[in-house]
Amino acid sequence: MKRVLFALMLAALALSLATGCRTLFGRGRGPIETFSFLPQHNPALSAPVDAAINERREPKEVQLVVPPGTDTRSLVATISLNTEASVAVISSGRRVEQRNSVTPNDFSVPVMYSVAVPGDDEPWLYRVTVREAETDAQLAALHVENAVNFEPRFQADVFTYRAEVPFSSRSVRIGARARSSYLQRIDIDGTLIRSGSGSVSVAFDHTDRREIVIETLAEDRVTRQRYTLTLLRAAPDRNPALESLSVGAATLTPAFDFDRLHYTTEAAHDARDIVVRAQPQSSVASVSIEPADAGRPLAVSGDPASPRGATVAFRDSDRLRLVIAVRAEDGTPLRYTLDVRRAAPPVGAAAGVQPADEPAPDPAAQTPPPPAPAPVATVQPAAESGAARSPDAALQLSVSATSLQLGRRETAALGRDEIRNQATVTVRGYRSNSVLISEAVAVDIQRRGNNPPLLSFNWNSERSGARAGELVEVEIAIPTSGAAFLHYSRAVVAGETASVEVPFLLLSGNPRVEWPQIGTPVPVDGRFSMIPPGRIGRNQFTVQELARAADGSTGAGLTVRDAETEEQLFAGPVWQGRGVRAGQQLSFDREVVLDEGRSISYDLEVRGVDGRGWRATGRTTVWTTRIAYDGGFEPALLFVLQ
């Protein structure tokens, strides 16, 4: 019986499509194949003007851009159809039959076309909008990344600038943003950006001064603007002082002050390693850890100036004296000393005394606790380029897209540039230049006249040089004939099967993603439901109770602490709702902001109207892993509890 009903539904759907009726999926592709203004029928034009047709909306949208100064009150359209049909204009309140390439219309206001196809229940409607190309070629912003000084302050009608960059710079990233969203391109030192904004990296080595030319071309492809930027190398930084110094969660004596050079602290009696973090005030200063006692071996791994710090072995003694050596960019040294002593063991530890069992709670006074939540993996970014690696995780990864349509913004920016039919999939360590995989993949391009093309590709790999639990960055880049790339990036965890379904492609001159700087506040999110993690199908009675409780007002509260210092970073409600199904996946409906790269512990508590519910705890690190189409990034996911 189910098969018969399904067949009848398919037949009804096919019939509605054949007759041009609307379905759950809209009417689909219409009868107009192309819509143009040709110079042989419009003497005011020197070249054809082709339309961009948006098939997704009803009425369908047809947009044309004519040269500045064009009289749009009497233009003649040339329309090509993919089926037999009659065409009329109905926007004036009466029906005006159209003779192709003959009938003029006033396009100074939107014009509504009605296309009647024999056998269709209703005509196809097209709303045609014509505008003049913009002549604005000026920039709205110009910036130099990490500039020590930039002057004068940017103004669109000021065309000469100078910027000082750090002494150690070997390349400089320059970014520009157009005042007009329709700007054709920006040329920075010979590198084209075929959109209204972007950035490029220019070489800046073997010289202390370099002049960079930035040229723009307006939408009319005639108006240009030229900006000149002079790069100057700044003097080397001379600051060797520390901004902060810590040993795990231990307390320093005296409290840290960059003017004090000598400190003592205490490690746990059973500690085998300590983690030292030493953050310099200057971003170009270097930090190293050395033994205070000459000739004594010292095992150190990691960078003390990184967010993760350096791990120092502390195993065969009760005292460890260290030197934190800081060197400024100009070579100026500064040495801090750190005296670490092992704490005495707690009373009874040597005799092997075990703590007494706590009395069992009264079962009648408490609701049974939910099962423990599924463990949450704590991922760390990839090691920096050049660090030793141990390839012990096979990352089973797939990257694919099926009939992915380019956005209107990318289609307009491409112009007449061609999309190449081969992409490069690159897998590298997260926030690292260490490339683990770089392979070519074929791209199937379905061209559809003036409509945006459809792209499809599929790539699979079962190898990587990543460590288990490590984040890796997956990038797909499709070159174009205009030296730009269609690209998408996302970070995933190694040691598991990962599938990246590409949701969109961006167009820029550099496919590499610049993730938020570590320490920058970023929005975060979580995924959960009214059912405790792992409970589906195991205790149906509990699931039903939660579903009934969800008919009223339910809520979720979150507490976040620093994983090492236990400092409370956030506490409060993150979701409130009514009538939610027990298995429905939920996410935060309130803004929660944490620092990028921070290791945290969390406690999520979900409660129904009757006070019953569940809680989950875990540890993770705040890492942004997904880009957003409209710019910026999607919130960092703290957990996915299923």
XYZ file of C-alpha atoms in Angstrom:
642
model
C 0.000 0.000 0.000
C 2.829 2.402 0.859
C 4.478 1.729 -2.493
C 1.231 2.504 -4.330
C 0.807 5.808 -2.465
C 4.406 6.745 -3.168
C 3.976 5.997 -6.888
C 0.818 8.132 -6.992
C 2.669 11.020 -5.328
C 5.476 10.800 -7.883
C 2.979 10.763 -10.733
C 1.226 13.843 -9.349
C 4.537 15.639 -8.977
C 5.569 14.792 -12.550
C 2.204 15.977 -13.878
C 2.453 19.291 -12.027
C 5.951 19.864 -13.381
C 4.870 19.021 -16.906
C 2.015 21.540 -16.751
C 4.112 24.322 -15.226
C 2.326 24.234 -11.873
C 4.038 25.270 -8.678
C 5.294 22.442 -6.489
C 6.954 22.258 -3.112
C 10.174 23.062 -4.964
C 8.851 26.078 -6.962
C 8.353 26.131 -10.732
C 12.004 25.583 -11.568
C 13.622 26.788 -14.771
C 11.456 29.009 -16.951
C 11.087 29.339 -20.729
C 13.370 32.391 -21.150
C 16.890 31.207 -21.967
C 18.546 34.619 -22.518
C 17.493 38.275 -22.336
C 19.679 40.891 -24.060
C 19.921 44.390 -25.483
C 21.783 44.159 -28.820
C 23.451 47.181 -30.493
C 21.859 46.430 -33.881
C 18.449 47.087 -32.316
C 19.608 49.769 -29.847
C 21.833 52.384 -31.578
C 22.786 53.951 -28.221
C 24.692 50.781 -27.290
C 28.143 49.890 -28.618
C 28.178 46.325 -27.272
C 25.618 43.675 -26.262
C 24.183 43.842 -22.751
C 23.257 40.406 -21.356
C 21.012 39.808 -18.373
C 21.518 37.777 -15.217
C 18.406 35.665 -14.584
C 17.480 34.486 -11.089
C 15.313 31.373 -11.508
C 14.774 30.853 -7.789
C 12.286 33.646 -7.172
C 8.726 34.203 -8.319
C 8.373 36.343 -10.360
C 11.778 35.457 -11.741
C 14.295 38.292 -11.639
C 16.075 39.617 -14.747
C 18.774 42.244 -14.181
C 20.740 44.210 -16.800
C 23.443 46.849 -16.432
C 23.818 49.374 -19.262
C 26.590 51.950 -19.790
C 26.258 55.277 -17.929
C 24.110 57.827 -19.741
C 22.079 55.252 -21.669
C 18.488 56.346 -22.321
C 16.529 53.457 -20.789
C 13.094 54.789 -21.775
C 13.043 53.093 -25.188
C 15.125 49.929 -25.287
C 14.429 46.914 -27.492
C 14.919 43.481 -25.937
C 16.033 40.319 -27.711
C 14.713 37.203 -25.976
C 15.620 33.576 -26.702
C 13.212 30.871 -25.524
C 13.739 27.182 -24.886
C 10.172 26.344 -25.882
C 7.297 27.735 -27.929
C 5.634 30.624 -26.076
C 3.989 34.023 -26.459
C 5.492 37.056 -24.696
C 3.711 40.165 -23.434
C 4.410 43.110 -21.119
C 1.754 43.569 -18.414
C 3.322 46.107 -16.047
C 1.374 49.069 -17.471
C -1.948 47.527 -16.469
C -2.744 46.324 -19.969
C -1.306 43.490 -22.020
C 1.167 44.581 -24.743
C 2.202 41.733 -27.049
C 5.918 41.711 -27.799
C 7.648 41.289 -31.155
C 11.137 39.979 -30.474
C 13.904 42.500 -31.279
C 11.260 45.014 -32.426
C 8.990 46.202 -29.595
C 10.560 48.977 -27.441
C 9.749 49.376 -23.753
C 10.398 51.945 -21.034
C 12.934 50.322 -18.701
C 13.410 53.383 -16.493
C 11.100 51.487 -14.128
C 10.844 47.695 -13.614
C 8.975 45.931 -16.446
C 6.859 42.801 -15.870
C 6.891 40.206 -18.659
C 4.297 37.435 -18.988
C 5.382 34.347 -20.958
C 2.579 31.934 -21.842
C 3.598 28.360 -22.722
C 0.930 26.182 -24.400
C -0.286 23.524 -21.974
C 0.790 25.388 -18.806
C -1.918 26.311 -16.306
C -0.555 29.812 -15.781
C 1.986 32.117 -17.433
C 5.581 32.568 -16.307
C 6.309 36.015 -14.867
C 9.648 37.828 -15.217
C 10.440 41.140 -13.512
C 13.086 43.004 -15.574
C 15.200 45.699 -13.896
C 17.701 47.883 -15.773
C 20.228 50.200 -14.137
C 23.207 52.238 -15.290
C 26.701 50.988 -14.462
C 28.352 52.814 -11.575
C 31.339 55.091 -12.215
C 32.652 55.141 -8.635
C 36.217 53.750 -8.620
C 37.296 55.054 -5.206
C 38.175 52.933 -2.195
C 36.390 52.985 1.144
C 39.330 51.502 3.072
C 43.025 50.705 2.659
C 45.039 48.981 5.369
C 48.398 47.308 5.975
C 48.374 44.308 8.302
C 50.542 44.683 11.433
C 51.575 48.215 10.439
C 53.500 50.064 13.139
C 52.315 53.343 11.660
C 49.966 54.296 8.791
C 49.547 57.889 7.652
C 47.687 59.940 6.769
C 44.401 58.506 7.999
C 42.637 56.964 5.018
C 40.229 59.128 3.020
C 38.762 58.193 -0.352
C 40.014 61.386 -2.019
C 43.575 61.137 -0.630
C 45.715 59.036 -2.947
C 49.196 58.870 -1.328
C 50.057 56.999 1.911
C 53.025 55.639 3.844
C 53.164 52.726 6.289
C 55.881 51.456 8.619
C 55.977 47.681 9.083
C 57.845 45.591 11.696
C 61.593 45.245 11.252
C 61.388 41.459 10.751
C 58.810 41.632 7.936
C 59.631 39.560 4.860
C 56.210 40.072 3.305
C 53.374 42.506 3.926
C 49.647 41.890 3.515
C 47.769 44.836 2.037
C 43.972 44.951 2.031
C 41.532 47.201 0.198
C 37.747 47.636 0.137
C 35.799 49.486 -2.550
C 33.243 52.179 -1.861
C 30.973 50.686 -4.537
C 29.818 47.099 -4.189
C 29.886 46.852 -8.002
C 33.578 47.685 -8.471
C 35.030 45.491 -11.222
C 38.483 44.896 -9.777
C 41.304 46.076 -7.549
C 44.936 45.709 -8.686
C 47.454 45.646 -5.811
C 51.060 45.553 -7.019
C 50.017 43.601 -10.112
C 47.765 41.094 -8.327
C 44.108 41.320 -9.345
C 41.212 41.107 -6.895
C 38.075 40.617 -8.990
C 35.650 41.819 -6.365
C 35.048 44.833 -4.180
C 37.387 43.778 -1.382
C 40.331 41.533 -0.627
C 43.974 41.443 0.366
C 47.263 40.314 -1.160
C 50.706 39.573 0.224
C 53.613 41.489 -1.333
C 57.296 40.687 -0.905
C 59.295 43.004 1.357
C 62.765 41.526 1.790
C 66.234 42.803 0.830
C 64.927 46.362 1.028
C 63.830 48.934 3.597
C 61.553 50.905 1.279
C 59.115 49.921 -1.461
C 56.406 51.746 -3.395
C 53.150 49.863 -4.025
C 50.565 50.959 -6.596
C 46.872 50.177 -6.069
C 44.626 50.691 -9.108
C 40.857 50.269 -9.316
C 38.394 49.885 -12.194
C 34.753 50.920 -11.813
C 31.749 48.904 -12.958
C 31.563 50.908 -16.202
C 35.003 49.428 -17.103
C 36.184 52.947 -17.995
C 36.638 54.943 -14.774
C 39.895 54.223 -12.928
C 41.594 55.419 -9.740
C 45.228 55.118 -8.621
C 46.570 55.040 -5.040
C 50.250 54.977 -4.019
C 51.461 53.315 -0.809
C 55.082 53.540 0.368
C 56.234 50.734 2.689
C 59.032 51.559 5.155
C 60.855 49.142 7.463
C 60.639 50.229 11.117
C 63.588 50.062 13.510
C 63.952 46.738 15.376
C 61.974 46.438 18.595
C 64.064 46.792 21.776
C 61.623 45.493 24.404
C 62.656 42.176 26.116
C 60.206 42.381 29.050
C 57.576 39.751 29.822
C 53.867 40.511 29.885
C 53.010 37.462 32.026
C 54.607 34.401 33.629
C 52.848 31.354 35.093
C 53.484 27.737 36.108
C 50.243 25.811 35.577
C 47.722 26.907 38.199
C 50.417 27.465 40.850
C 50.930 30.816 42.591
C 54.116 32.795 42.004
C 55.880 34.475 44.901
C 56.032 37.424 44.631
C 53.148 38.136 42.259
C 54.367 38.693 38.724
C 55.519 42.148 37.723
C 57.630 42.665 34.587
C 60.162 44.689 36.627
C 60.765 41.739 39.026
C 63.182 39.125 37.742
C 63.173 36.400 40.465
C 60.244 34.134 41.500
C 59.520 30.979 43.477
C 56.567 28.589 43.260
C 55.439 25.144 44.404
C 54.450 22.129 42.277
C 52.265 19.197 43.377
C 54.074 16.460 45.290
C 53.370 13.900 42.527
C 54.070 16.207 39.563
C 56.148 14.696 36.763
C 55.989 17.747 34.505
C 55.203 21.430 34.843
C 53.807 23.777 32.194
C 55.504 27.164 31.945
C 53.898 30.022 30.056
C 55.910 33.194 29.440
C 54.253 35.789 27.222
C 56.523 38.650 26.079
C 55.209 42.196 25.818
C 56.531 42.426 22.271
C 55.131 40.078 19.637
C 58.564 39.881 17.964
C 60.553 38.946 21.091
C 61.652 35.311 21.560
C 61.459 33.270 24.770
C 63.388 30.146 25.773
C 63.806 28.071 28.954
C 67.279 27.186 30.209
C 68.612 25.429 33.348
C 69.809 27.820 36.041
C 72.459 25.272 37.044
C 75.055 25.059 34.277
C 75.557 21.554 32.928
C 72.294 20.159 34.322
C 70.193 18.430 31.632
C 66.749 19.898 31.047
C 63.921 18.362 28.991
C 61.685 21.056 27.468
C 59.032 20.622 24.776
C 56.906 23.346 23.253
C 57.100 27.119 23.083
C 56.681 28.956 26.413
C 55.330 31.994 24.535
C 52.497 30.002 22.912
C 49.026 29.638 24.488
C 49.830 25.994 25.321
C 53.126 26.896 26.938
C 56.187 24.659 27.304
C 56.268 21.368 29.213
C 59.318 20.919 31.466
C 60.191 17.520 32.978
C 60.272 17.505 36.828
C 60.801 13.879 37.908
C 64.012 13.068 39.720
C 64.349 15.903 42.209
C 62.403 18.073 44.627
C 63.714 21.352 43.234
C 64.056 22.783 39.739
C 65.693 26.135 39.005
C 64.942 27.657 35.604
C 65.966 30.703 33.605
C 63.352 32.292 31.350
C 65.520 33.950 28.706
C 63.865 36.702 26.656
C 65.556 38.304 23.654
C 64.211 41.447 21.984
C 64.179 41.816 18.213
C 67.333 43.963 18.324
C 69.110 41.335 20.461
C 68.643 42.965 23.879
C 68.503 40.122 26.478
C 66.601 39.852 29.762
C 66.679 36.859 32.133
C 64.001 35.911 34.675
C 64.686 33.143 37.229
C 62.109 30.659 38.485
C 62.681 28.406 41.523
C 60.196 25.474 41.551
C 59.973 23.294 44.686
C 58.002 20.083 45.132
C 55.228 20.221 47.754
C 55.224 17.776 50.680
C 52.907 14.757 50.247
C 49.522 14.982 52.023
C 49.096 13.365 55.436
C 48.463 9.615 55.071
C 49.598 9.441 51.459
C 52.754 7.510 52.300
C 50.815 4.860 54.223
C 48.396 4.326 51.399
C 45.354 5.504 53.393
C 42.213 5.457 51.237
C 39.386 7.950 51.824
C 36.294 6.534 53.456
C 33.280 5.829 51.291
C 30.605 8.491 51.451
C 27.231 7.332 52.787
C 24.790 6.363 50.058
C 22.038 8.944 49.481
C 18.433 8.121 50.239
C 16.932 6.776 46.964
C 13.524 8.178 47.908
C 14.892 11.702 48.253
C 16.517 11.945 44.839
C 15.674 11.320 41.214
C 18.010 8.794 39.596
C 21.007 10.517 37.982
C 21.333 10.397 34.198
C 24.137 8.379 32.640
C 27.481 10.085 32.206
C 27.676 12.246 29.073
C 29.684 11.078 26.115
C 33.329 12.170 26.386
C 34.232 15.319 24.488
C 37.605 15.357 22.735
C 39.888 18.311 23.384
C 41.517 19.283 20.109
C 44.664 21.294 19.721
C 45.907 23.216 16.697
C 48.602 21.749 14.491
C 52.237 22.130 15.420
C 54.038 25.021 13.772
C 55.862 24.414 10.524
C 59.144 22.693 11.151
C 58.108 20.942 14.386
C 58.587 17.188 14.671
C 55.467 15.223 13.756
C 54.350 11.635 14.324
C 51.842 10.551 11.629
C 49.735 8.184 13.691
C 46.180 9.059 12.560
C 44.519 7.998 9.312
C 42.126 10.790 8.434
C 39.353 9.339 6.256
C 38.278 12.515 4.551
C 35.914 13.390 1.721
C 35.308 16.780 0.117
C 32.400 17.109 -2.282
C 29.805 19.335 -3.905
C 26.875 18.373 -6.119
C 25.444 20.954 -8.538
C 26.701 23.786 -6.341
C 25.494 27.105 -7.781
C 27.737 30.132 -7.462
C 26.331 33.087 -5.584
C 25.281 36.210 -7.462
C 28.198 38.136 -5.964
C 30.805 35.668 -7.243
C 29.129 35.344 -10.645
C 29.162 39.120 -11.141
C 32.794 39.374 -9.973
C 33.900 36.630 -12.382
C 32.643 38.586 -15.374
C 34.022 36.895 -18.477
C 36.730 34.970 -16.632
C 36.725 31.204 -17.091
C 36.588 28.670 -14.255
C 39.264 25.986 -14.575
C 38.129 22.351 -14.521
C 40.683 21.197 -11.955
C 40.821 22.122 -8.278
C 43.422 21.537 -5.578
C 42.474 20.028 -2.221
C 45.011 20.967 0.453
C 45.058 19.531 3.969
C 47.409 21.283 6.370
C 47.842 21.603 10.092
C 45.356 24.046 11.600
C 46.939 27.526 11.743
C 50.093 26.049 10.215
C 51.990 26.088 6.918
C 52.717 22.349 7.256
C 50.993 20.693 4.260
C 49.849 17.108 4.898
C 48.037 16.449 1.596
C 47.838 18.382 -1.675
C 46.005 16.662 -4.514
C 44.210 17.657 -7.710
C 40.532 16.867 -8.252
C 38.451 17.198 -11.422
C 35.653 19.776 -11.412
C 32.539 19.256 -13.525
C 31.206 22.632 -14.694
C 27.666 22.869 -16.017
C 27.313 26.159 -17.886
C 23.799 27.572 -18.298
C 23.956 30.603 -20.550
C 23.709 33.779 -18.502
C 22.761 31.872 -15.366
C 25.398 31.047 -12.731
C 27.197 27.758 -13.519
C 26.778 24.609 -11.440
C 29.943 22.968 -10.063
C 30.379 19.370 -8.907
C 33.415 17.520 -7.550
C 34.223 14.610 -5.243
C 37.535 13.821 -3.524
C 38.392 11.090 -1.009
C 41.524 10.309 0.985
C 42.440 7.824 3.712
C 45.845 9.156 4.618
C 47.301 12.113 6.454
C 50.291 13.010 8.595
C 48.151 14.351 11.415
C 48.185 13.227 15.017
C 44.996 11.791 16.485
C 42.797 14.509 17.972
C 44.616 17.250 16.069
C 42.743 19.861 14.051
C 43.535 19.995 10.350
C 42.502 22.641 7.842
C 40.833 21.462 4.616
C 40.931 23.855 1.664
C 39.597 23.484 -1.878
C 40.713 26.069 -4.428
C 39.506 26.283 -8.035
C 41.606 28.671 -10.158
C 40.102 31.035 -12.714
C 41.603 32.623 -15.808
C 41.705 35.965 -13.991
C 44.280 34.843 -11.366
C 41.603 34.568 -8.667
C 40.287 31.451 -6.906
C 36.892 30.037 -6.041
C 37.540 28.502 -2.640
C 36.193 27.136 0.646
C 37.920 26.101 3.890
C 36.964 24.257 7.047
C 38.808 22.654 9.972
C 38.074 19.060 11.112
C 39.486 16.666 13.713
C 42.005 14.013 12.632
C 41.509 10.416 13.686
C 37.889 10.191 12.585
C 35.851 9.965 9.406
C 35.149 13.483 8.187
C 32.936 14.593 5.323
C 33.070 18.181 4.090
C 30.067 19.053 1.925
C 30.978 22.421 0.415
C 28.015 24.806 0.992
C 29.359 27.769 -1.006
C 32.437 29.091 -2.784
C 34.064 32.486 -2.242
C 36.062 34.385 -4.876
C 39.318 36.126 -3.970
C 42.958 36.327 -4.910
C 44.066 34.204 -1.935
C 42.213 31.034 -0.846
C 44.039 30.843 2.491
C 41.860 31.553 5.534
C 43.139 33.833 8.288
C 41.460 32.429 11.407
C 40.735 34.756 14.355
C 43.845 35.619 16.335
C 44.361 33.618 19.514
C 42.987 35.563 22.457
C 40.403 37.390 20.328
C 36.832 37.197 21.720
C 34.707 35.010 19.405
C 31.068 33.830 19.559
C 30.561 30.192 20.578
C 27.705 27.705 20.270
C 26.734 24.191 21.347
C 24.454 21.436 20.039
C 22.209 19.413 22.368
C 18.673 18.077 22.801
C 16.240 17.384 25.638
C 17.495 13.780 25.730
C 20.736 13.041 27.625
C 23.659 12.059 25.348
C 23.560 8.385 24.354
C 20.083 7.699 25.817
C 18.043 7.292 22.623
C 16.710 3.731 22.408
C 18.052 2.716 25.817
C 15.433 4.009 28.224
C 12.249 4.857 26.388
C 10.403 5.698 29.604
C 12.842 8.504 30.377
C 12.603 9.798 26.810
C 8.798 9.963 27.045
C 8.954 11.809 30.355
C 11.310 14.391 28.903
C 9.089 14.802 25.860
C 6.069 15.509 28.077
C 8.076 17.936 30.192
C 9.134 19.737 27.010
C 5.499 20.681 26.337
C 5.952 23.433 28.902
C 8.774 25.929 29.309
C 12.200 24.275 29.314
C 15.653 25.732 29.585
C 19.395 25.139 29.515
C 22.071 26.821 31.604
C 25.808 26.869 30.963
C 28.797 27.491 33.197
C 32.241 27.893 31.611
C 35.538 28.055 33.504
C 39.171 28.312 32.538
C 40.443 24.724 32.395
C 43.544 25.511 34.446
C 42.789 28.449 36.727
C 39.088 27.559 37.303
C 38.269 31.234 36.704
C 34.577 31.540 35.815
C 34.242 32.910 32.287
C 30.479 32.606 31.766
C 27.434 31.534 33.751
C 23.824 31.907 32.735
C 20.975 30.664 30.552
C 21.791 29.812 26.933
C 18.410 28.540 25.732
C 14.731 28.823 26.663
C 11.748 27.340 24.812
C 8.331 25.708 24.879
C 6.834 22.707 23.112
C 10.184 21.302 21.992
C 10.404 17.650 20.939
C 12.694 15.590 23.143
C 15.013 14.611 20.276
C 15.069 17.974 18.491
C 18.590 19.377 18.151
C 18.943 22.738 19.869
C 21.597 25.440 19.936
C 22.261 28.559 21.997
C 19.696 31.328 21.554
C 21.761 33.814 23.558
C 25.167 35.232 22.725
C 28.130 33.613 24.475
C 31.619 35.000 23.764
C 34.926 33.364 24.773
C 38.579 33.861 23.837
C 39.856 32.021 20.759
C 42.308 29.249 21.715
C 41.311 29.158 25.391
C 41.114 25.776 27.145
C 37.879 25.599 29.101
C 35.700 23.272 31.138
C 31.932 23.463 30.787
C 28.859 22.346 32.703
C 25.589 22.225 30.719
C 22.350 21.658 32.637
C 19.063 21.004 30.807
C 15.808 21.118 32.821
C 12.112 20.651 32.043
C 9.138 22.350 33.705
C 9.035 19.715 36.443
C 12.691 20.296 37.341
C 13.888 17.008 35.885
C 16.533 16.853 33.204
C 20.210 16.079 32.797
C 23.643 17.679 32.857
C 26.873 17.164 30.938
C 30.392 18.282 31.731
C 33.537 18.261 29.655
C 36.706 20.023 28.589
C 37.584 21.476 25.211
C 39.413 24.320 23.528
C 37.711 27.223 21.781
C 38.678 26.970 18.107
C 36.873 28.607 15.188
C 36.577 26.041 12.377
C 33.978 27.305 9.866
C 33.849 30.365 7.626
C 30.641 32.270 6.823
C 29.485 33.242 3.321
C 28.693 36.850 4.221
C 32.102 37.382 5.793
C 33.703 36.381 9.076
C 33.164 33.028 10.736
C 30.485 30.752 12.126
C 30.499 30.467 15.955
C 33.022 28.034 17.447
C 31.347 24.783 18.564
C 32.065 23.868 22.190
C 30.262 20.504 22.015
C 27.852 18.349 20.024
C 25.879 16.141 22.434
C 23.812 13.454 20.669
